[in-house]
Short mmCIF file of N, CA and C in Angstrom, two decimals:
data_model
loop_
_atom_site.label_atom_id
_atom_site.label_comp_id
_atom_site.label_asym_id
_atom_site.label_seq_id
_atom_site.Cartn_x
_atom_site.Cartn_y
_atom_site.Cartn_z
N UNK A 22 10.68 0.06 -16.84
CA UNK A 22 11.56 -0.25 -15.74
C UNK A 22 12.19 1.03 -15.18
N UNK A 23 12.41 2.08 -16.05
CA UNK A 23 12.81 3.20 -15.57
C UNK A 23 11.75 4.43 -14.80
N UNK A 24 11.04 3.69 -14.32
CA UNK A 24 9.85 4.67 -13.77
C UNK A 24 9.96 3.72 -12.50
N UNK A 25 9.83 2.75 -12.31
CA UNK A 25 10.34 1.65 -11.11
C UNK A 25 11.88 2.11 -10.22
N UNK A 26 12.93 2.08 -11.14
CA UNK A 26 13.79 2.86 -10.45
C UNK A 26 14.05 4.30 -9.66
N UNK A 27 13.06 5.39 -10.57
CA UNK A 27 12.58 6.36 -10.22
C UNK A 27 11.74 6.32 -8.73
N UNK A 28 10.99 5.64 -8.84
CA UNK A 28 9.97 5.57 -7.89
C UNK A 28 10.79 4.60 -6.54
N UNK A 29 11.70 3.71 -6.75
CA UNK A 29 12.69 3.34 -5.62
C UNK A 29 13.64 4.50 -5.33
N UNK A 30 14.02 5.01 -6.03
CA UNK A 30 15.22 6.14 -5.63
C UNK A 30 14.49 7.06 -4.79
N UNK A 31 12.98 7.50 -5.22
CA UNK A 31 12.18 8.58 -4.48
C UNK A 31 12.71 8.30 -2.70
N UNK A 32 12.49 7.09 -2.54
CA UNK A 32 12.17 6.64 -0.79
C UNK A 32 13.76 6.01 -0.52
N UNK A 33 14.30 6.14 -0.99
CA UNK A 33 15.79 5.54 -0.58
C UNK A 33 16.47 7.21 0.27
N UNK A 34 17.35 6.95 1.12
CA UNK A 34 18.15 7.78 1.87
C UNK A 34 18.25 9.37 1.30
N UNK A 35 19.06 8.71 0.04
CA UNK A 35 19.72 9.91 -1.14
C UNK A 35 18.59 10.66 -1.42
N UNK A 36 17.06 10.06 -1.59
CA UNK A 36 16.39 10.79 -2.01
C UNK A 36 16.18 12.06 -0.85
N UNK A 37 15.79 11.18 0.22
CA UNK A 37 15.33 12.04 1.58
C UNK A 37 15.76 13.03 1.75
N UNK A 38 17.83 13.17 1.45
CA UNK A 38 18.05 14.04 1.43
C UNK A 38 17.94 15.27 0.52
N UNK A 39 17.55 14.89 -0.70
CA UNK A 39 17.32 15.50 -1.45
C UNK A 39 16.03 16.54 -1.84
N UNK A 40 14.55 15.50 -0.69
CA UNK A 40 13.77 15.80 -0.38
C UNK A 40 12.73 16.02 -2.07
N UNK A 41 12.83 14.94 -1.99
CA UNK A 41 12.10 14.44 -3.60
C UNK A 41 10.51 13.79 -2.96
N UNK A 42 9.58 14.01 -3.60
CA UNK A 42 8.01 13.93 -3.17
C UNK A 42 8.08 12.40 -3.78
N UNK A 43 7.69 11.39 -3.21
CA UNK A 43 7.62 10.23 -3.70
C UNK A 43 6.30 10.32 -4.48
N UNK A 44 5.94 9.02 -5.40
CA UNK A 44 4.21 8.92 -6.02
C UNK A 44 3.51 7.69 -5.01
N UNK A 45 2.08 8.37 -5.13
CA UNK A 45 1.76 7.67 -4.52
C UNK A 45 1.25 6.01 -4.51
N UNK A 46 1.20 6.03 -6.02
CA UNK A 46 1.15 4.28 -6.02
C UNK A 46 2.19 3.53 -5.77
N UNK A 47 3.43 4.09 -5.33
CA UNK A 47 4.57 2.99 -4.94
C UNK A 47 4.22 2.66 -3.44
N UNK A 48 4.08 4.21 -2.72
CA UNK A 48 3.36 4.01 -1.18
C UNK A 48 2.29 3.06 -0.89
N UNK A 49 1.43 3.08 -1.64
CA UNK A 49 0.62 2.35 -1.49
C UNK A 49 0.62 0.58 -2.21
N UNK A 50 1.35 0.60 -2.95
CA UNK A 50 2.05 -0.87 -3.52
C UNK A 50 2.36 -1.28 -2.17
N UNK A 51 3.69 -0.70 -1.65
CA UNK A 51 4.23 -0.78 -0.59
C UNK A 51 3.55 -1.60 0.35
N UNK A 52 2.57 -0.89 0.86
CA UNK A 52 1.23 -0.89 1.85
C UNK A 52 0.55 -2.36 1.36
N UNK A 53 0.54 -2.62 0.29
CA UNK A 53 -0.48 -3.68 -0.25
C UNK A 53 0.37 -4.81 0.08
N UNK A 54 1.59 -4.62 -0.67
CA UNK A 54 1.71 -5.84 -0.63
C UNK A 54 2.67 -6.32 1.05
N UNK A 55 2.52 -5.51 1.67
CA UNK A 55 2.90 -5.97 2.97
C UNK A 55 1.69 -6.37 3.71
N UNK A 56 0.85 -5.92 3.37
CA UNK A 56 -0.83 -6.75 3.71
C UNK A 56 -0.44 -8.23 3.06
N UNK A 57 -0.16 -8.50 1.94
CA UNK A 57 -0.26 -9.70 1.21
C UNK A 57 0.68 -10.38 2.05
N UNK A 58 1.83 -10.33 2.73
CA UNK A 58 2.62 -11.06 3.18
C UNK A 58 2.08 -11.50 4.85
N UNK A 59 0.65 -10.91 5.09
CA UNK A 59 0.77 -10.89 6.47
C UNK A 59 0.32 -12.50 7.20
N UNK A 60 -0.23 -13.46 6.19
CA UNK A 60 -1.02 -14.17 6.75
C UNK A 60 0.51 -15.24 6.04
N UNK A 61 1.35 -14.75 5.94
CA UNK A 61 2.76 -15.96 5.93
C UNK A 61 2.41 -16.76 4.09
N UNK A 62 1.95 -16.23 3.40
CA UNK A 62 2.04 -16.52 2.03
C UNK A 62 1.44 -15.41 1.34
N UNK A 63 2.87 -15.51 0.28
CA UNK A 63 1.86 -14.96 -1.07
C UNK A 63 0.50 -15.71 -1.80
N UNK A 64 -0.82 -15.03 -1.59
CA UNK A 64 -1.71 -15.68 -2.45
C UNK A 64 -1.76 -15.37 -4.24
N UNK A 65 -2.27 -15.90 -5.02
CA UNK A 65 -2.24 -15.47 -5.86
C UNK A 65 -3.33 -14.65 -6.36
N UNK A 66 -4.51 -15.05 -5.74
CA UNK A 66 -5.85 -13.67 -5.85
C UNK A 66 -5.66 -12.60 -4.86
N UNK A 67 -4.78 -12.33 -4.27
CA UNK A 67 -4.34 -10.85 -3.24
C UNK A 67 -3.56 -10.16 -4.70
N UNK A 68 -2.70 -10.83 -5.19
CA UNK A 68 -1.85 -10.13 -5.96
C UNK A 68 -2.73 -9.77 -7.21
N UNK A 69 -3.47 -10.39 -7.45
CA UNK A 69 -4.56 -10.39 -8.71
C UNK A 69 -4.87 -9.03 -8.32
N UNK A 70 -5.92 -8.64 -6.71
CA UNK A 70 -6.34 -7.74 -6.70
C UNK A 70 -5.37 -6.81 -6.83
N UNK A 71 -4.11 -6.39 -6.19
CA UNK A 71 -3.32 -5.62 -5.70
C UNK A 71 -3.18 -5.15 -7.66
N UNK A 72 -3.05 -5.83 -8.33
CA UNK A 72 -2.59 -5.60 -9.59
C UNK A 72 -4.36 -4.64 -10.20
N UNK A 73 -5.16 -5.42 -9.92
CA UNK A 73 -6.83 -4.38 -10.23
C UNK A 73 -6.44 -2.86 -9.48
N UNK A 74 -6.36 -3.02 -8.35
CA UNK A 74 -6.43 -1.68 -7.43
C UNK A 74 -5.26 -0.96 -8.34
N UNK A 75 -4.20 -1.24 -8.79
CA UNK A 75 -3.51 -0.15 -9.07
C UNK A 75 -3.65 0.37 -10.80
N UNK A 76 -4.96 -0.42 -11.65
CA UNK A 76 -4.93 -0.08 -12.67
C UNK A 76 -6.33 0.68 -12.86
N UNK A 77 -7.13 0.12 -11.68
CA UNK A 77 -8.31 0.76 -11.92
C UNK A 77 -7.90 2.28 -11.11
N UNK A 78 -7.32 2.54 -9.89
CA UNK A 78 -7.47 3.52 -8.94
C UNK A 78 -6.08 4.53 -9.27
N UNK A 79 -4.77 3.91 -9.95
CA UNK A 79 -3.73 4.85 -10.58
C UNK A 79 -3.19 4.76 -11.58
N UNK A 80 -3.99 4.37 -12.48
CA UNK A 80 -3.55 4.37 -13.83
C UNK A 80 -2.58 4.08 -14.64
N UNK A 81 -1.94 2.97 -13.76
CA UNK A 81 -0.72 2.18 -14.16
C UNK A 81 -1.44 0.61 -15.43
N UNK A 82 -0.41 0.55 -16.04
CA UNK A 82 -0.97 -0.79 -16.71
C UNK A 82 -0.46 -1.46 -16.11
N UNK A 83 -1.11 -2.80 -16.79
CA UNK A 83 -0.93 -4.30 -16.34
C UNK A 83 0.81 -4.60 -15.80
N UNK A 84 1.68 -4.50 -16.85
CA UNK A 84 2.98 -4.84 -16.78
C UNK A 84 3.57 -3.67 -15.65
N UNK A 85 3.39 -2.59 -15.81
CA UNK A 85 3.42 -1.60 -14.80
C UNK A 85 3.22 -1.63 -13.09
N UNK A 86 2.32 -2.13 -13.36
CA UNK A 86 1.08 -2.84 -12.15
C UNK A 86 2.30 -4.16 -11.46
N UNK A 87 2.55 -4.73 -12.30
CA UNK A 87 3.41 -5.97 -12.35
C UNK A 87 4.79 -5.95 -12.06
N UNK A 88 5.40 -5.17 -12.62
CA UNK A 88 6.54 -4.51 -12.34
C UNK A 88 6.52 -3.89 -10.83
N UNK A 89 5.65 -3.14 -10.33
CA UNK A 89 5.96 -2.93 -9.19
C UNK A 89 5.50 -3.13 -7.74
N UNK A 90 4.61 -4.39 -8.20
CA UNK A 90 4.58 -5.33 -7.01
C UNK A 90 6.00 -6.28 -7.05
N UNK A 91 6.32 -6.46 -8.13
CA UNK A 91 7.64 -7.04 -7.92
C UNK A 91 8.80 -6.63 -7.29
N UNK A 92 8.83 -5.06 -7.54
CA UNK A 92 10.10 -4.16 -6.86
C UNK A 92 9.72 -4.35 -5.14
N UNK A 93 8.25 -4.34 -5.22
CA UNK A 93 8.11 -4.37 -3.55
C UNK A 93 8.22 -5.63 -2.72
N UNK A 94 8.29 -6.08 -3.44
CA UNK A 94 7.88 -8.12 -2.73
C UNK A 94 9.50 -8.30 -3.07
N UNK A 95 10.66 -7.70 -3.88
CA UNK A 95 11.62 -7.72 -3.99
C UNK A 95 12.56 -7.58 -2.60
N UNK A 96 14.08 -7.86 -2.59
CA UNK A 96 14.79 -7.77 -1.54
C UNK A 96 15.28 -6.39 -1.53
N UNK A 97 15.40 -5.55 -2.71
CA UNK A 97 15.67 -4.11 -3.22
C UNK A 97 14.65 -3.44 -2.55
N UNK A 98 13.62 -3.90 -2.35
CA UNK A 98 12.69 -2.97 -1.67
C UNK A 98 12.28 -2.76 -0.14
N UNK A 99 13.48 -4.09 0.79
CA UNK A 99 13.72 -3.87 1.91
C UNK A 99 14.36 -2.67 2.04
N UNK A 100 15.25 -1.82 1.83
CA UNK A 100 15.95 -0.38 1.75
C UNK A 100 14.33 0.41 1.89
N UNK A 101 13.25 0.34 1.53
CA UNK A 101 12.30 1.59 1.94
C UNK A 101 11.98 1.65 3.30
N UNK A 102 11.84 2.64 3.39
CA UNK A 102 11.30 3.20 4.82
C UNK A 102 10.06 3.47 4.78
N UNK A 103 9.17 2.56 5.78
CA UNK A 103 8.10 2.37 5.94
C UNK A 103 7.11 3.72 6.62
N UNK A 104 8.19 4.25 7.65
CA UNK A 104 7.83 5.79 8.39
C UNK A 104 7.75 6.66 7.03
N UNK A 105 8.24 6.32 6.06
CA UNK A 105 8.36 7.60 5.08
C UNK A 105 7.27 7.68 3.95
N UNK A 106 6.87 6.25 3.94
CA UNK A 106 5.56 6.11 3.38
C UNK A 106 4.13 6.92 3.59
N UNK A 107 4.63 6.89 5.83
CA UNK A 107 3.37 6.89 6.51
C UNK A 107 3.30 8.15 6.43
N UNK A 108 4.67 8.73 6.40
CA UNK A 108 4.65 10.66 6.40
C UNK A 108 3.92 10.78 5.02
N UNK A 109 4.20 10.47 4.33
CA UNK A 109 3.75 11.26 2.84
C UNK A 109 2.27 11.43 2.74
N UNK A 110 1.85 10.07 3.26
CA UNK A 110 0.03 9.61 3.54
C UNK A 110 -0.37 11.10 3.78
N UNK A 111 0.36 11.27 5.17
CA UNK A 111 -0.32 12.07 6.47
C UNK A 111 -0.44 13.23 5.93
N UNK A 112 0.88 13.57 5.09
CA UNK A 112 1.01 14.89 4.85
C UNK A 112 0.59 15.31 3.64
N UNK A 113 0.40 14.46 2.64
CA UNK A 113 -0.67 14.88 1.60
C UNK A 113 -2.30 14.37 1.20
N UNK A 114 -2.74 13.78 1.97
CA UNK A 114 -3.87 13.18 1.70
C UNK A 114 -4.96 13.51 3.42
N UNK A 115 -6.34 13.71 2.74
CA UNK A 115 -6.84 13.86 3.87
C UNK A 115 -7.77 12.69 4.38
N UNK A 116 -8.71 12.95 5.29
CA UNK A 116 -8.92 11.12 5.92
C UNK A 116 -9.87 10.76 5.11
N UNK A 117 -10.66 11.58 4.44
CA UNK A 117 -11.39 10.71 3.19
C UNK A 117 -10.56 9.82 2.31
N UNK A 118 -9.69 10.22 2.19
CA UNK A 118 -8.75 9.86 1.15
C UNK A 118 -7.75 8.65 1.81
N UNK A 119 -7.13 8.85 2.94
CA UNK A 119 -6.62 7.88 3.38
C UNK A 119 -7.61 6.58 4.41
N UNK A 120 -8.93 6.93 4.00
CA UNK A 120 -9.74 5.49 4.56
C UNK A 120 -10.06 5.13 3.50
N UNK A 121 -9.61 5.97 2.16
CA UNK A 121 -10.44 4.68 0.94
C UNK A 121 -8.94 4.03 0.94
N UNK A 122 -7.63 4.25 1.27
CA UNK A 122 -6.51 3.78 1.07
C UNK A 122 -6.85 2.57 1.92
N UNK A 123 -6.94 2.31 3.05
CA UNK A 123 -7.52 1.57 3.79
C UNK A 123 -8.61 0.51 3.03
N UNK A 124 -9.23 1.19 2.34
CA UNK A 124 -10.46 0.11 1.94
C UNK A 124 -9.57 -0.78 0.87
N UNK A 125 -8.68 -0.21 0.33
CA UNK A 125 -8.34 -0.60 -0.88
C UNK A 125 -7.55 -1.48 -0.02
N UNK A 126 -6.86 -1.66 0.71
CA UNK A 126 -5.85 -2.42 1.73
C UNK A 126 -6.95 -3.87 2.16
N UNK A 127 -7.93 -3.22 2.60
CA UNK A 127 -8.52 -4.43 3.13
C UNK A 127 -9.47 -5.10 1.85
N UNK A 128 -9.45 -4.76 0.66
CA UNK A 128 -9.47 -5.53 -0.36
C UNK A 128 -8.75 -6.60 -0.91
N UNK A 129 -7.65 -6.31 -0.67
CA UNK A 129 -6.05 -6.94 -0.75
C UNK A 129 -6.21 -8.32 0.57
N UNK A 130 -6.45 -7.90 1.49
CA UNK A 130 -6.65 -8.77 2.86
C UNK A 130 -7.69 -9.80 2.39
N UNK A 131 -9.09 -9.55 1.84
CA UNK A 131 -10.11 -10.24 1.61
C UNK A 131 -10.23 -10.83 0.56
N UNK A 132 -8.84 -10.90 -0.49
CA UNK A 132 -8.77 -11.16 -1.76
C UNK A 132 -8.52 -12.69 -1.97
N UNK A 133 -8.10 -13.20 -0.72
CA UNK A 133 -8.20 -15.02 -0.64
C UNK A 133 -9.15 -15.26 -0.21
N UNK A 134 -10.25 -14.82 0.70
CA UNK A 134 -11.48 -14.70 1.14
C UNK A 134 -11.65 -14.98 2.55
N UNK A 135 -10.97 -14.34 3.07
CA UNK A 135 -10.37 -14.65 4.49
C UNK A 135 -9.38 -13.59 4.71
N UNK A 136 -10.01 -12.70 6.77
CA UNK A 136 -9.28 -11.99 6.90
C UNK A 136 -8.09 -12.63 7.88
N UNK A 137 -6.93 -12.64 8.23
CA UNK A 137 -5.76 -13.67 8.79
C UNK A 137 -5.97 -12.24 10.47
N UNK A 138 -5.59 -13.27 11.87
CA UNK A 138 -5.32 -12.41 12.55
C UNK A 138 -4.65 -11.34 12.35
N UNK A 139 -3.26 -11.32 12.03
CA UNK A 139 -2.43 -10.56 11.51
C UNK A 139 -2.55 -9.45 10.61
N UNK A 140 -2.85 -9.88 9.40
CA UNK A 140 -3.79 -9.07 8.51
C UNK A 140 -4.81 -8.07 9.23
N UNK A 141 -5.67 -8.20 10.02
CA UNK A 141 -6.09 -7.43 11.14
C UNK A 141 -5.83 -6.57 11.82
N UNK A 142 -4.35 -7.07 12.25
CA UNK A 142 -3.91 -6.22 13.15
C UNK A 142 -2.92 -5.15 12.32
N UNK A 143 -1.99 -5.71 10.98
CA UNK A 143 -1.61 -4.89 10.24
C UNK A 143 -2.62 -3.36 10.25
N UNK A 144 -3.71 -3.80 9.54
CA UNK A 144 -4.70 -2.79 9.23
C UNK A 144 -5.23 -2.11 10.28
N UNK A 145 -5.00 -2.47 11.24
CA UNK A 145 -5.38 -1.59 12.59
C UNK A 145 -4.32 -0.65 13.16
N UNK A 146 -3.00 -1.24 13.18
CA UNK A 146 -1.90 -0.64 13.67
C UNK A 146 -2.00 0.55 12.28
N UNK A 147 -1.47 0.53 11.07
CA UNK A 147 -1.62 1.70 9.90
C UNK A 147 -2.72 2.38 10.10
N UNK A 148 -4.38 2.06 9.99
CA UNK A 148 -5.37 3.12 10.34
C UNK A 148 -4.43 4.44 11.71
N UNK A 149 -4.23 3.70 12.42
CA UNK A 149 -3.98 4.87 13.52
C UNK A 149 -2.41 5.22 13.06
N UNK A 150 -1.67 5.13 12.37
CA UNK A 150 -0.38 5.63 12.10
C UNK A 150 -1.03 6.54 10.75
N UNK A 151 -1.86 6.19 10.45
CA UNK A 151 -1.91 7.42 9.14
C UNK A 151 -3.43 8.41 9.78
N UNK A 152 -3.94 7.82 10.86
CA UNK A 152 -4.48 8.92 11.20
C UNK A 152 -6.20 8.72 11.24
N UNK A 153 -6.31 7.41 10.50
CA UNK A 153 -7.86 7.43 10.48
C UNK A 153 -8.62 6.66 11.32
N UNK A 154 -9.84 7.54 11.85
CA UNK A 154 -10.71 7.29 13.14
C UNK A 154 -11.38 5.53 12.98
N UNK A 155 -11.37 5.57 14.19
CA UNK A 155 -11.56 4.06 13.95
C UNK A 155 -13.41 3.49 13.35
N UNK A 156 -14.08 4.65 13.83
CA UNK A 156 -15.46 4.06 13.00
C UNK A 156 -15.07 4.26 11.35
N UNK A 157 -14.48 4.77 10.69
CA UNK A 157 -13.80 4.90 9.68
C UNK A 157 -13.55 3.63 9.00
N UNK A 158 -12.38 3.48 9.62
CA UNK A 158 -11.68 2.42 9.76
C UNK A 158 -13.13 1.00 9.72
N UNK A 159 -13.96 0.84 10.70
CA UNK A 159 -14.76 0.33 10.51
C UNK A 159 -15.74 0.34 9.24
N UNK A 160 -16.04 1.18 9.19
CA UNK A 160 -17.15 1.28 7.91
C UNK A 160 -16.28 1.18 6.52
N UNK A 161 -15.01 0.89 6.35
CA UNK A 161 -14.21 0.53 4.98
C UNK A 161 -14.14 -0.97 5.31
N UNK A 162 -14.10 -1.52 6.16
CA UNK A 162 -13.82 -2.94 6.32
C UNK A 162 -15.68 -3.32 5.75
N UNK A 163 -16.47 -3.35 6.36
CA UNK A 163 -17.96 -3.50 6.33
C UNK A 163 -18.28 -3.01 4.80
N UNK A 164 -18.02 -2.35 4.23
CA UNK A 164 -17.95 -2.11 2.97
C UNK A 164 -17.68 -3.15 2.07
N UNK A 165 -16.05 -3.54 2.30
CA UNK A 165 -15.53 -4.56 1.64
C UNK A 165 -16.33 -5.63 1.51
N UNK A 166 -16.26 -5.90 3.37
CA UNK A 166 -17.14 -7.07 2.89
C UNK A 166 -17.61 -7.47 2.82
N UNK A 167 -19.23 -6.28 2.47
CA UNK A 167 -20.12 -6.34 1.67
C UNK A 167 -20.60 -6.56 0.32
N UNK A 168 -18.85 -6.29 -0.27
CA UNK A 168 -18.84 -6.65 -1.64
C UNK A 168 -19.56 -5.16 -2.44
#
């Protein structure tokens, strides 16, 4: 639980000013599970995946994994700043790297088996806020769901 608080304090105000490097699986928790909310329910195989993606791709465990989809789907985790997420993307990761973030996003989307308008457009509006070209963007979706 004390690595959860850590990782909320990173993106809270105090931190900003402090100018503390957030990690990147909270950013991307973040990211996921606001995909999961887009089609107006929590599913329970989005969260299944969201919980795979962060044990296979950052080396968090299960309860770990668990713990901080909870901080994010939490009301504590309205206080993050979503722009501050998108900066960190931009500014440390390059577009290889932020279209597999993307793929991993639209894994999360396809994890009830169905992409929602919304869900769509989420993932379209972020591709171009973090920077990645839209055949990109295309060929991670076509990937997915190709399986």
């Amino acid at each position: 639980m004390a690595m959860l608080k850590t990782l909320k304090n990173w993106w809270t105000e105090e931190a900003h000013k402090q100018n503390n490097a957030p990690e990147l699986s909270f950013a991307i928790t973040k990211l996921m599970v606001g995909m999961m909310g887009m089609d107006g329910r929590i599913d329970a195989s989005e969260r299944v995946e969201i919980n795979f993606l962060l044990r296979e791709h950052y080396g968090l465990t299960a309860v770990e994994s668990d713990e901080l989809i909870e901080q994010c789907i939490s009301d504590d985790a309205a206080e993050v700043r979503f722009d501050k997420v998108v900066k960190h993307i931009n500014t440390n990761y390059d577009i290889p790297q932020r279209t597999e973030i993307l793929r991993q996003i639209w894994q999360v989307a396809l994890a009830d088996g169905e992409i929602d308008f919304l869900e769509d457009q989420y993932i379209n509006r972020l591709s171009g806020l973090i920077g990645v070209p839209v055949e990109s963007l295309v060929t991670a979706k076509h990937v997915v769901q190709a399986g």
